[in-house]
Coordinates of C-alpha atoms (C1' of nucleotides) in Angstrom, one line a residue:
Chain E
M1 CA -15.3 -29.2 35.4
A2 CA -13.1 -25.5 35.0
N3 CA -10.0 -24.4 32.9
S4 CA -10.2 -26.4 30.0
A5 CA -10.6 -30.5 31.6
S6 CA -8.7 -31.7 29.2
G7 CA -6.2 -30.5 29.8
D8 CA -5.2 -29.0 26.3
S9 CA -5.3 -25.0 25.6
V10 CA -6.8 -22.8 24.5
V11 CA -4.1 -22.5 21.7
D12 CA -4.6 -25.9 21.2
R13 CA -8.4 -25.3 20.9
I14 CA -7.5 -23.1 18.3
V15 CA -5.1 -25.1 16.1
R16 CA -7.8 -27.8 16.2
V17 CA -10.0 -25.6 15.2
I18 CA -8.2 -24.1 12.6
E19 CA -7.1 -28.1 11.5
A20 CA -10.9 -30.0 11.8
F21 CA -11.1 -28.8 7.9
P22 CA -10.8 -31.3 5.7
E23 CA -9.1 -31.1 2.6
G24 CA -10.9 -28.9 0.5
V25 CA -13.5 -28.6 2.5
T26 CA -14.3 -25.3 3.1
S27 CA -17.3 -24.9 5.6
L28 CA -18.0 -26.8 8.3
Q29 CA -21.5 -26.5 10.8
L30 CA -20.9 -25.2 14.1
S31 CA -21.6 -29.1 15.6
E32 CA -19.6 -30.7 13.5
L33 CA -17.1 -28.9 13.9
A34 CA -16.5 -29.3 17.8
D35 CA -17.4 -32.9 17.3
R36 CA -14.2 -33.2 15.0
A37 CA -12.3 -30.2 16.7
G38 CA -13.5 -32.7 20.3
L39 CA -14.7 -29.9 21.9
P40 CA -18.4 -29.7 24.5
L41 CA -20.9 -27.7 21.7
S42 CA -20.8 -24.5 23.5
S43 CA -16.4 -24.5 23.7
A44 CA -17.1 -24.6 20.6
H45 CA -19.6 -22.6 20.0
R46 CA -17.6 -19.4 22.5
L47 CA -14.4 -20.7 20.7
V48 CA -15.9 -19.3 17.3
R49 CA -17.4 -16.1 18.1
Q50 CA -14.8 -15.4 19.1
L51 CA -12.7 -15.9 16.4
S52 CA -15.1 -14.8 14.1
E53 CA -14.9 -11.5 16.0
H54 CA -11.8 -11.0 14.8
G55 CA -12.3 -12.1 11.7
L56 CA -9.8 -15.3 11.3
L57 CA -13.3 -17.2 10.6
D58 CA -16.1 -16.1 9.0
V59 CA -19.9 -17.7 10.5
G60 CA -22.3 -17.6 8.2
A61 CA -26.4 -18.4 8.6
G62 CA -27.2 -21.3 11.1
G63 CA -23.9 -21.6 12.2
T64 CA -22.0 -22.4 9.2
V65 CA -18.4 -21.9 9.8
R66 CA -15.6 -21.1 7.6
L67 CA -12.5 -19.8 7.6
G68 CA -11.7 -15.8 7.4
L69 CA -10.9 -13.4 4.9
R70 CA -9.4 -11.7 7.1
L71 CA -6.8 -14.9 7.9
W72 CA -6.5 -15.5 4.4
E73 CA -5.2 -12.2 3.7
L74 CA -2.7 -11.9 7.0
V75 CA -1.3 -15.8 6.4
N76 CA -0.6 -15.2 2.2
R77 CA 0.7 -11.5 2.8
N78 CA 3.1 -12.7 5.2
S79 CA 3.7 -16.2 4.2
P80 CA 7.0 -17.7 4.8
T81 CA 7.6 -18.5 0.9
L82 CA 6.2 -15.0 -0.1
A83 CA 9.9 -14.3 -1.0
L84 CA 10.0 -17.7 -2.8
R85 CA 6.8 -17.4 -4.9
Q86 CA 7.4 -13.6 -5.5
A87 CA 11.4 -15.6 -7.1
A88 CA 9.8 -17.7 -9.1
M89 CA 6.2 -16.4 -10.5
P90 CA 7.9 -14.7 -13.9
F91 CA 10.4 -17.5 -14.5
M92 CA 7.2 -20.3 -14.1
E93 CA 5.5 -18.5 -16.1
D94 CA 7.6 -18.3 -19.0
I95 CA 8.0 -21.6 -18.9
Q96 CA 3.9 -22.3 -18.5
Q97 CA 4.6 -20.3 -22.2
V98 CA 7.7 -22.1 -23.6
L99 CA 7.4 -25.6 -23.0
N100 CA 3.3 -24.8 -22.9
Q101 CA 2.9 -27.3 -20.0
N102 CA 1.4 -27.3 -16.3
V103 CA 4.6 -25.5 -13.6
N104 CA 5.3 -26.5 -10.0
L105 CA 6.7 -24.8 -7.4
A106 CA 7.3 -27.3 -4.1
V107 CA 9.2 -26.5 -1.0
L108 CA 10.3 -29.7 1.4
D109 CA 8.5 -29.9 4.5
G110 CA 9.0 -33.3 7.1
W111 CA 9.5 -36.1 4.6
E112 CA 6.8 -33.9 1.7
A113 CA 6.7 -32.0 -0.9
L114 CA 4.7 -28.9 -0.3
F115 CA 3.6 -27.3 -3.6
V116 CA 3.3 -23.7 -3.3
E117 CA 3.5 -22.8 -6.1
R118 CA 0.7 -23.8 -9.8
L119 CA 0.1 -23.1 -13.3
S120 CA -1.9 -25.1 -15.3
R121 CA -3.3 -25.2 -18.9
R122 CA -6.4 -24.9 -19.8
G123 CA -6.4 -28.4 -21.8
S124 CA -3.3 -30.6 -20.8
V125 CA -2.7 -33.4 -18.3
A126 CA -4.3 -34.0 -15.3
N127 CA -2.1 -32.1 -12.8
R128 CA -1.9 -34.3 -8.7
A129 CA -0.2 -31.6 -7.3
R130 CA -2.5 -29.1 -5.6
I131 CA -1.4 -25.0 -4.4
A132 CA -1.5 -26.0 -1.0
G133 CA -0.7 -29.1 -1.7
R134 CA 1.7 -32.9 -0.3
M135 CA 3.3 -35.5 -2.2
P136 CA 4.7 -38.4 -0.6
V137 CA 8.3 -37.6 -1.5
H138 CA 9.6 -41.5 -3.4
I139 CA 6.2 -40.3 -5.5
S140 CA 6.8 -36.6 -6.4
S141 CA 9.7 -35.9 -9.0
A142 CA 9.6 -32.2 -6.3
G143 CA 9.8 -35.0 -3.5
L144 CA 12.3 -36.6 -5.0
A145 CA 14.9 -33.2 -7.2
L146 CA 14.1 -32.1 -3.3
M147 CA 15.0 -34.5 -0.8
S148 CA 18.4 -35.7 -3.3
H149 CA 20.1 -32.1 -3.0
Q150 CA 19.2 -32.5 1.0
P151 CA 22.7 -32.0 3.3
R152 CA 23.5 -36.1 3.9
E153 CA 22.4 -36.8 7.5
L154 CA 19.0 -35.8 6.5
Q155 CA 18.5 -38.3 3.5
A156 CA 19.9 -40.6 5.5
E157 CA 17.8 -39.8 8.0
Y158 CA 14.8 -40.5 5.8
L159 CA 16.0 -43.7 4.7
E160 CA 16.2 -44.8 8.1
Q161 CA 12.5 -44.3 8.4
F162 CA 10.8 -44.9 4.7
A163 CA 8.4 -47.2 4.6
D164 CA 5.9 -47.1 1.7
P165 CA 2.5 -48.1 3.1
S166 CA 2.0 -50.0 0.1
G167 CA 5.0 -51.8 0.7
K168 CA 5.0 -51.4 -3.5
V169 CA 8.8 -49.0 -2.7
T170 CA 11.5 -50.2 -0.7
A171 CA 13.9 -47.5 0.9
D172 CA 16.5 -49.4 -1.5
V173 CA 14.9 -48.4 -4.8
V174 CA 14.0 -45.0 -2.8
R175 CA 17.8 -45.1 -2.3
Q176 CA 18.5 -45.5 -6.6
F177 CA 15.8 -43.0 -6.9
L178 CA 17.6 -40.4 -4.5
A179 CA 20.8 -41.2 -6.4
E180 CA 20.3 -40.6 -9.5
A181 CA 18.2 -37.5 -9.4
A182 CA 20.9 -36.1 -7.7
Q183 CA 23.6 -37.5 -9.8
Q184 CA 21.5 -35.9 -13.1
G185 CA 20.1 -32.7 -11.7
Y186 CA 17.6 -33.7 -12.3
A187 CA 14.2 -36.7 -11.1
Q188 CA 11.8 -37.6 -12.8
L189 CA 8.7 -39.6 -13.1
A190 CA 6.7 -41.3 -15.5
G191 CA 3.5 -43.2 -14.5
V192 CA 4.0 -43.0 -11.0
V193 CA 1.6 -40.9 -10.0
D194 CA -0.8 -40.5 -12.9
P195 CA -1.0 -43.3 -14.9
D196 CA -0.7 -41.0 -17.9
T197 CA 1.1 -38.0 -17.1
W198 CA 5.4 -37.4 -16.6
G199 CA 6.7 -35.4 -13.9
I200 CA 10.0 -33.8 -13.7
A201 CA 11.9 -31.9 -11.7
V202 CA 14.9 -29.7 -11.0
P203 CA 15.9 -27.8 -7.8
V204 CA 16.6 -24.5 -7.0
M205 CA 19.2 -23.3 -5.0
N206 CA 19.8 -20.2 -3.0
A207 CA 22.6 -17.9 -3.0
K208 CA 24.1 -21.1 -0.8
R209 CA 23.2 -23.1 -2.7
R210 CA 21.1 -25.0 -0.2
T211 CA 17.8 -26.5 -2.1
V212 CA 15.0 -24.7 -0.7
A213 CA 12.2 -26.3 -3.9
A214 CA 11.6 -27.8 -6.5
L215 CA 10.1 -26.5 -9.6
G216 CA 8.9 -28.8 -12.2
V217 CA 6.6 -30.2 -14.9
V218 CA 3.8 -32.1 -15.6
V219 CA 3.2 -33.2 -18.9
P220 CA 2.1 -36.1 -21.3
L221 CA 3.7 -39.4 -20.9
A222 CA 4.2 -39.1 -24.9
E223 CA 4.6 -36.1 -25.5
M224 CA 8.7 -36.7 -24.0
R225 CA 11.4 -35.0 -25.0
L226 CA 13.8 -34.4 -21.6
Q227 CA 16.8 -32.3 -24.0
A228 CA 14.5 -30.5 -23.8
L229 CA 12.1 -29.9 -21.0
V230 CA 15.3 -30.1 -18.6
P231 CA 17.7 -28.1 -19.7
A232 CA 14.9 -24.9 -20.4
L233 CA 13.8 -25.8 -16.0
Q234 CA 17.5 -26.2 -15.0
T235 CA 18.5 -22.6 -15.9
A236 CA 14.6 -21.2 -15.0
A237 CA 15.5 -22.4 -11.3
R238 CA 18.9 -20.9 -11.5
G239 CA 17.3 -18.2 -12.6
I240 CA 14.1 -18.0 -9.1
G241 CA 17.9 -19.0 -7.3
R242 CA 19.9 -15.8 -7.9
Q243 CA 17.1 -13.5 -7.2
L244 CA 16.7 -15.7 -3.2
G245 CA 18.5 -14.8 -0.2
D246 CA 20.0 -16.3 2.4
Chain F
M1 CA -0.9 -9.6 37.6
A2 CA -3.5 -12.3 37.2
N3 CA -5.5 -13.8 34.2
S4 CA -4.6 -11.0 31.3
A5 CA -4.0 -7.9 33.0
S6 CA -4.9 -5.6 29.8
G7 CA -8.0 -8.3 30.2
D8 CA -8.3 -9.1 26.6
S9 CA -8.6 -13.4 26.3
V10 CA -6.0 -15.8 24.4
V11 CA -8.1 -15.3 20.9
D12 CA -7.2 -11.3 20.8
R13 CA -4.0 -11.6 21.7
I14 CA -3.5 -14.6 19.2
V15 CA -4.8 -12.2 16.5
R16 CA -2.6 -9.7 17.6
V17 CA 0.2 -12.2 17.3
I18 CA 0.0 -12.8 14.1
E19 CA -1.9 -9.2 13.1
A20 CA 1.6 -7.7 14.3
F21 CA 3.7 -8.4 11.2
P22 CA 3.1 -5.9 8.5
E23 CA 2.2 -6.4 5.3
G24 CA 4.6 -8.5 3.4
V25 CA 7.6 -8.8 6.0
T26 CA 7.8 -12.8 7.2
S27 CA 9.2 -12.6 9.9
L28 CA 9.9 -10.7 13.4
Q29 CA 12.0 -10.7 16.2
L30 CA 10.3 -12.0 19.3
S31 CA 10.9 -8.5 21.3
E32 CA 9.8 -7.1 18.4
L33 CA 7.0 -8.8 18.0
A34 CA 6.0 -9.1 21.4
D35 CA 6.4 -4.9 20.5
R36 CA 4.0 -4.6 17.9
A37 CA 1.3 -7.0 19.4
G38 CA 1.1 -5.8 22.5
L39 CA 2.5 -8.3 24.4
P40 CA 4.9 -8.4 27.4
L41 CA 8.1 -10.5 26.7
S42 CA 7.4 -13.3 28.7
S43 CA 3.9 -14.0 27.4
A44 CA 4.6 -13.4 23.7
H45 CA 8.0 -15.4 24.8
R46 CA 5.0 -18.2 25.4
L47 CA 2.8 -17.5 23.3
V48 CA 4.3 -18.1 20.4
R49 CA 6.5 -21.3 21.2
Q50 CA 2.3 -22.7 22.4
L51 CA 1.8 -21.9 18.6
S52 CA 5.0 -22.8 16.8
E53 CA 5.1 -26.3 18.4
H54 CA 1.2 -26.7 16.0
G55 CA 2.9 -25.3 13.0
L56 CA 1.7 -22.2 12.9
L57 CA 4.8 -20.2 13.6
D58 CA 8.3 -21.4 12.9
V59 CA 10.3 -19.7 15.3
G60 CA 14.2 -19.2 13.6
A61 CA 17.9 -19.3 15.4
G62 CA 17.9 -16.2 17.7
G63 CA 14.2 -15.9 18.2
T64 CA 13.1 -15.2 14.7
V65 CA 9.4 -16.2 14.3
R66 CA 7.9 -16.9 11.4
L67 CA 4.1 -17.4 9.9
G68 CA 4.7 -21.2 9.8
L69 CA 3.6 -23.0 6.8
R70 CA 1.4 -25.4 8.4
L71 CA -0.9 -22.6 8.9
W72 CA 0.1 -20.8 5.8
E73 CA -1.1 -24.6 4.0
L74 CA -4.5 -25.3 6.4
V75 CA -5.4 -22.5 5.2
N76 CA -5.1 -22.1 1.4
R77 CA -6.6 -25.9 1.1
N78 CA -9.8 -24.6 3.5
S79 CA -9.7 -21.4 1.6
P80 CA -12.7 -19.5 1.3
T81 CA -12.0 -18.5 -2.1
L82 CA -10.4 -22.0 -3.5
A83 CA -14.5 -22.3 -4.8
L84 CA -14.1 -19.3 -6.5
R85 CA -9.9 -19.0 -7.6
Q86 CA -11.1 -22.7 -9.3
A87 CA -13.0 -21.5 -11.3
A88 CA -12.3 -18.2 -12.2
M89 CA -8.1 -20.1 -13.1
P90 CA -8.4 -21.7 -16.3
F91 CA -10.2 -18.0 -17.8
M92 CA -7.7 -16.1 -16.0
E93 CA -4.8 -17.9 -18.4
D94 CA -6.4 -17.9 -21.3
I95 CA -7.0 -14.2 -21.2
Q96 CA -3.6 -14.2 -19.7
Q97 CA -2.2 -15.7 -22.6
V98 CA -4.7 -14.4 -25.7
L99 CA -5.0 -10.5 -24.0
N100 CA -1.4 -10.3 -23.5
Q101 CA -2.1 -9.1 -19.9
N102 CA -1.6 -8.7 -16.6
V103 CA -4.8 -9.9 -15.0
N104 CA -6.2 -10.3 -11.8
L105 CA -8.9 -11.2 -9.7
A106 CA -10.4 -9.8 -6.3
V107 CA -13.3 -10.0 -4.4
L108 CA -15.5 -7.8 -1.8
D109 CA -14.4 -7.3 2.0
G110 CA -15.7 -4.1 3.7
W111 CA -14.2 -0.9 1.4
E112 CA -12.3 -2.1 -0.1
A113 CA -11.0 -5.2 -3.2
L114 CA -9.0 -7.8 -1.8
F115 CA -6.9 -9.6 -4.6
V116 CA -7.1 -13.3 -4.3
E117 CA -5.4 -14.3 -7.3
R118 CA -3.0 -12.7 -9.9
L119 CA -1.4 -13.8 -13.3
S120 CA 1.5 -11.7 -14.1
R121 CA 3.0 -11.0 -17.3
R122 CA 7.0 -10.6 -16.9
G123 CA 8.3 -7.4 -19.0
S124 CA 4.2 -6.4 -19.2
V125 CA 3.4 -3.3 -17.5
A126 CA 2.9 -2.5 -13.2
N127 CA 0.8 -4.1 -11.4
R128 CA -0.2 -3.1 -7.9
A129 CA -2.2 -5.5 -7.1
R130 CA -0.5 -8.4 -5.1
I131 CA -1.4 -11.2 -3.8
A132 CA -3.3 -10.1 -0.8
G133 CA -3.2 -7.2 -1.1
R134 CA -5.5 -4.6 -1.1
M135 CA -7.1 -1.8 -2.8
P136 CA -9.9 1.1 -1.9
V137 CA -13.4 1.0 -4.0
H138 CA -13.1 4.8 -5.4
I139 CA -9.5 4.5 -7.3
S140 CA -8.8 -0.3 -8.9
S141 CA -11.4 -0.4 -11.5
A142 CA -12.2 -3.7 -9.6
G143 CA -13.5 -2.3 -7.3
L144 CA -15.4 -0.2 -8.5
A145 CA -16.8 -3.5 -10.4
L146 CA -17.3 -4.8 -8.1
M147 CA -19.4 -2.0 -6.3
S148 CA -21.4 -1.0 -9.1
H149 CA -23.2 -4.2 -8.9
Q150 CA -23.7 -4.7 -5.0
P151 CA -27.4 -4.0 -4.4
R152 CA -28.8 0.1 -3.1
E153 CA -29.0 -0.7 -0.6
L154 CA -25.1 -1.3 0.1
Q155 CA -24.0 1.2 -2.4
A156 CA -25.7 4.2 -0.5
E157 CA -23.7 3.0 2.6
Y158 CA -20.4 2.9 0.6
L159 CA -21.1 6.7 -0.6
E160 CA -22.5 7.8 3.3
Q161 CA -19.7 7.0 4.0
F162 CA -17.5 7.9 2.0
A163 CA -14.3 9.9 2.2
D164 CA -11.1 10.1 0.4
P165 CA -8.8 11.3 2.0
S166 CA -6.4 12.5 -0.2
G167 CA -9.0 15.4 -1.0
K168 CA -8.9 14.4 -4.8
V169 CA -12.5 12.7 -5.4
T170 CA -16.1 13.3 -4.3
A171 CA -18.8 11.4 -2.9
D172 CA -19.8 12.8 -6.2
V173 CA -17.9 11.8 -8.3
V174 CA -17.9 7.7 -7.4
R175 CA -21.0 7.9 -7.8
Q176 CA -20.5 9.1 -11.4
F177 CA -18.3 6.0 -11.5
L178 CA -19.9 2.8 -10.4
A179 CA -23.4 4.7 -12.4
E180 CA -21.4 4.2 -15.8
A181 CA -20.7 0.9 -14.4
A182 CA -23.1 -0.4 -13.5
Q183 CA -24.3 0.2 -17.3
Q184 CA -21.5 0.1 -19.3
G185 CA -21.0 -3.4 -16.9
Y186 CA -17.6 -2.6 -17.5
A187 CA -15.1 -0.4 -15.3
Q188 CA -12.0 1.1 -15.7
L189 CA -9.6 3.8 -14.7
A190 CA -6.8 5.3 -16.7
G191 CA -3.8 6.5 -15.2
V192 CA -5.0 6.9 -11.8
V193 CA -2.8 3.2 -9.7
D194 CA -0.6 4.3 -11.7
P195 CA 0.4 7.0 -14.2
D196 CA 1.2 4.4 -17.2
T197 CA -1.2 1.5 -15.9
W198 CA -5.3 1.2 -18.1
G199 CA -7.1 -1.4 -15.0
I200 CA -10.6 -2.7 -16.9
A201 CA -13.0 -5.0 -14.7
V202 CA -15.5 -6.8 -15.0
P203 CA -18.2 -8.3 -12.4
V204 CA -18.4 -12.4 -11.7
M205 CA -22.1 -12.9 -11.1
N206 CA -22.3 -16.3 -9.5
A207 CA -25.8 -18.7 -10.3
K208 CA -27.9 -16.2 -8.6
R209 CA -26.4 -13.4 -10.6
R210 CA -25.0 -11.9 -7.1
T211 CA -21.7 -10.2 -8.0
V212 CA -19.6 -11.8 -6.4
A213 CA -16.1 -10.9 -7.8
A214 CA -14.1 -8.8 -10.0
L215 CA -12.2 -10.1 -13.2
G216 CA -10.1 -7.4 -14.3
V217 CA -6.8 -6.7 -16.6
V218 CA -4.2 -3.6 -16.5
V219 CA -2.5 -2.7 -19.9
P220 CA 0.1 0.1 -20.7
L221 CA -2.5 3.3 -21.2
A222 CA -1.4 3.4 -25.0
E223 CA -2.6 0.2 -25.9
M224 CA -5.5 0.6 -25.5
R225 CA -8.0 -1.6 -27.4
L226 CA -11.9 -1.5 -25.2
Q227 CA -13.5 -3.5 -28.0
A228 CA -11.1 -5.9 -27.8
L229 CA -10.7 -6.1 -24.0
V230 CA -14.0 -6.1 -22.8
P231 CA -15.7 -8.7 -24.1
A232 CA -12.8 -11.5 -24.2
L233 CA -12.9 -10.2 -20.0
Q234 CA -17.2 -10.3 -20.2
T235 CA -17.3 -14.0 -21.7
A236 CA -14.3 -15.0 -18.8
A237 CA -16.0 -13.3 -16.1
R238 CA -19.6 -15.2 -17.8
G239 CA -17.0 -18.9 -17.8
I240 CA -16.7 -18.7 -14.1
G241 CA -19.7 -17.4 -13.0
R242 CA -21.8 -20.2 -14.3
Q243 CA -18.7 -23.0 -12.3
L244 CA -19.9 -21.5 -9.2
G245 CA -22.2 -22.8 -6.9
D246 CA -24.7 -20.6 -4.6
Chain K
dA1 C1' -51.2 -27.3 13.8
dC2 C1' -49.0 -29.7 16.8
dA3 C1' -45.4 -32.4 18.7
dC4 C1' -40.8 -34.4 17.4
dG5 C1' -35.6 -34.0 16.5
dT6 C1' -31.9 -31.3 15.7
dT7 C1' -28.7 -27.2 16.3
dC8 C1' -27.4 -23.2 17.8
dT9 C1' -27.4 -20.1 21.7
dA10 C1' -27.3 -17.6 26.3
dC11 C1' -25.9 -18.6 31.6
dC12 C1' -23.2 -18.6 35.0
dA13 C1' -21.1 -21.6 39.5
dT14 C1' -16.7 -23.4 40.0
dT15 C1' -11.4 -23.7 39.3
dG16 C1' -6.5 -24.7 36.3
dA17 C1' -4.8 -22.6 32.9
dA18 C1' -2.5 -18.4 32.0
dT19 C1' 0.6 -14.2 34.1
dG20 C1' 3.9 -10.5 33.8
dG21 C1' 7.7 -9.2 37.0
dA22 C1' 11.8 -11.0 38.4
dA23 C1' 15.8 -14.0 37.5
dG24 C1' 19.1 -16.3 34.9
dC25 C1' 20.9 -17.7 30.2
dT26 C1' 23.2 -16.6 26.1
dT27 C1' 25.4 -14.1 22.3
dG28 C1' 27.3 -10.1 20.0
dT29 C1' 30.3 -6.0 20.0
dG30 C1' 33.9 -2.3 21.9
Chain C
dC1 C1' 36.9 -8.8 29.6
dA2 C1' 32.8 -5.8 31.0
dC3 C1' 27.7 -4.9 29.0
dA4 C1' 23.9 -5.0 26.3
dA5 C1' 21.2 -6.5 24.0
dG6 C1' 17.3 -10.1 23.0
dC7 C1' 16.2 -15.3 24.8
dT8 C1' 14.1 -18.2 27.7
dT9 C1' 12.4 -19.8 32.6
dC10 C1' 10.6 -19.8 36.9
dC11 C1' 6.7 -19.0 39.8
dA12 C1' 2.4 -17.2 43.1
dT13 C1' -1.5 -15.2 41.8
dT14 C1' -6.4 -14.6 39.9
dC15 C1' -10.0 -14.7 36.6
dA16 C1' -10.5 -15.8 31.9
dA17 C1' -12.2 -20.3 30.3
dT18 C1' -15.2 -24.0 31.0
dG19 C1' -18.6 -27.4 30.0
dG20 C1' -23.3 -29.0 32.3
dT21 C1' -27.8 -27.6 31.5
dA22 C1' -31.8 -24.5 30.4
dG23 C1' -33.9 -22.2 26.6
dA24 C1' -35.0 -21.1 21.7
dA25 C1' -35.0 -20.5 16.6
dC26 C1' -35.8 -24.0 13.5
dG27 C1' -37.2 -27.4 10.5
dT28 C1' -40.0 -31.6 9.5
dG29 C1' -43.5 -35.6 9.0
dT30 C1' -47.8 -37.1 11.1

DNA sequence: ACACGTTCTACCATTGAATGGAAGCTTGTG
DNA sequence: CACAAGCTTCCATTCAATGGTAGAACGTGT
């Protein structure tokens, strides 16, 4: 028993604490947190207290631990996607108003689309894309739009390692999807994510024509108005791109 | 020179690193970061590398440090205000559509309103409230709406320590504002935050009738339709409150 | 009212992870 | 090509971090 018997640094432990919260869960009992983070209770207790003193965590009555409001504030104030979101928001609002549909904005992280912003419409179709949620590239229109406009090497690397756990999709099918999306300038998936919905997404390119995000909508399957949707999305995407730097 | 010459823990240092980013700044040079965080360069370097290995920070070419996408994701997935924001979003969208104005949602943190969500309208009046931005209680309608519905003791404590750095407002004026807001059920400020805008906010109460948030709009000064705005906001606030637990 | 289980909090001797100065490296500039 | 500025690596020193243990604070069933 000494400075970290398990051989991990303080940083490792702090990360484990923050990562211990399952998706969508905002509060955890101390003992459960210790368990999930793989820390001795007394160590977890000390760490949580220290973090909460700085507002990175909040400890409620009875040892209920939440992420701190201050952490949320710091991260969102200086978020790496701040510029992108600020540039995109007005255009997303336009799309939402004009097309009257769910709109979302995603970036590529690893082999997944990470949704950084989303506007939903009351009463409109279900939209699986939660803010800060992820979807694999091959089953999301946003993911396909992003990947289809990445450099060849990255696409090759992606397809190389591709494996669908459910076994429904092969690398060749994905290759086909990507080729289509690249050629058409947009990606679409009907009834894949949700049987009754249809997703369309277009790439958002920065000044150097690097694809940095995907702008997409989710509409009811019945309402297939590609002719109206795609140009609107592409126009918005160009508008966003124009506001982006590097 | 040993384990922390300056007598601060690793946790302290990590917090200082994250806090080192000034509001709205998304990237910092390593040396500048070390400087702002008050750390020796080599220590900052080690810490940044460790954090970036876990994705809490991203280090770009040439030592450019940003907050990590993974950190943003974790914090937003498990944000303490997740439930509030989810409950509020549809109502905020309704307000935005029907009233055609900027809408925002704030919580009380310390003696400030912390804005947790915001929908802006293209071309509509300037809205100072940034997401994750703060405004002092006494110069924001959201702040007044929040504070005016807090328990007596908290209000007393607030007024006790109140001091306006600009010296324009006295504690008595604020007391008056709070009393009005409490009595009317909404707070309003015309031309205070911005000379041409007008802010109105109402409290959002949870099931136990504790005020947990403020729902507000920012409209052009000219467009003073209190009769239309307040009932709409109050209706929405009740709708949000009904969806909230504790 | 009492005993038991569960969960949080506090203590403190031990020790290896964290520290930071110095030296090396890389990049940009006149 | 020399110089500056900033990033990266190294490593002996040492105290901050560790976690088993004990105890306090609840909650619950008998």
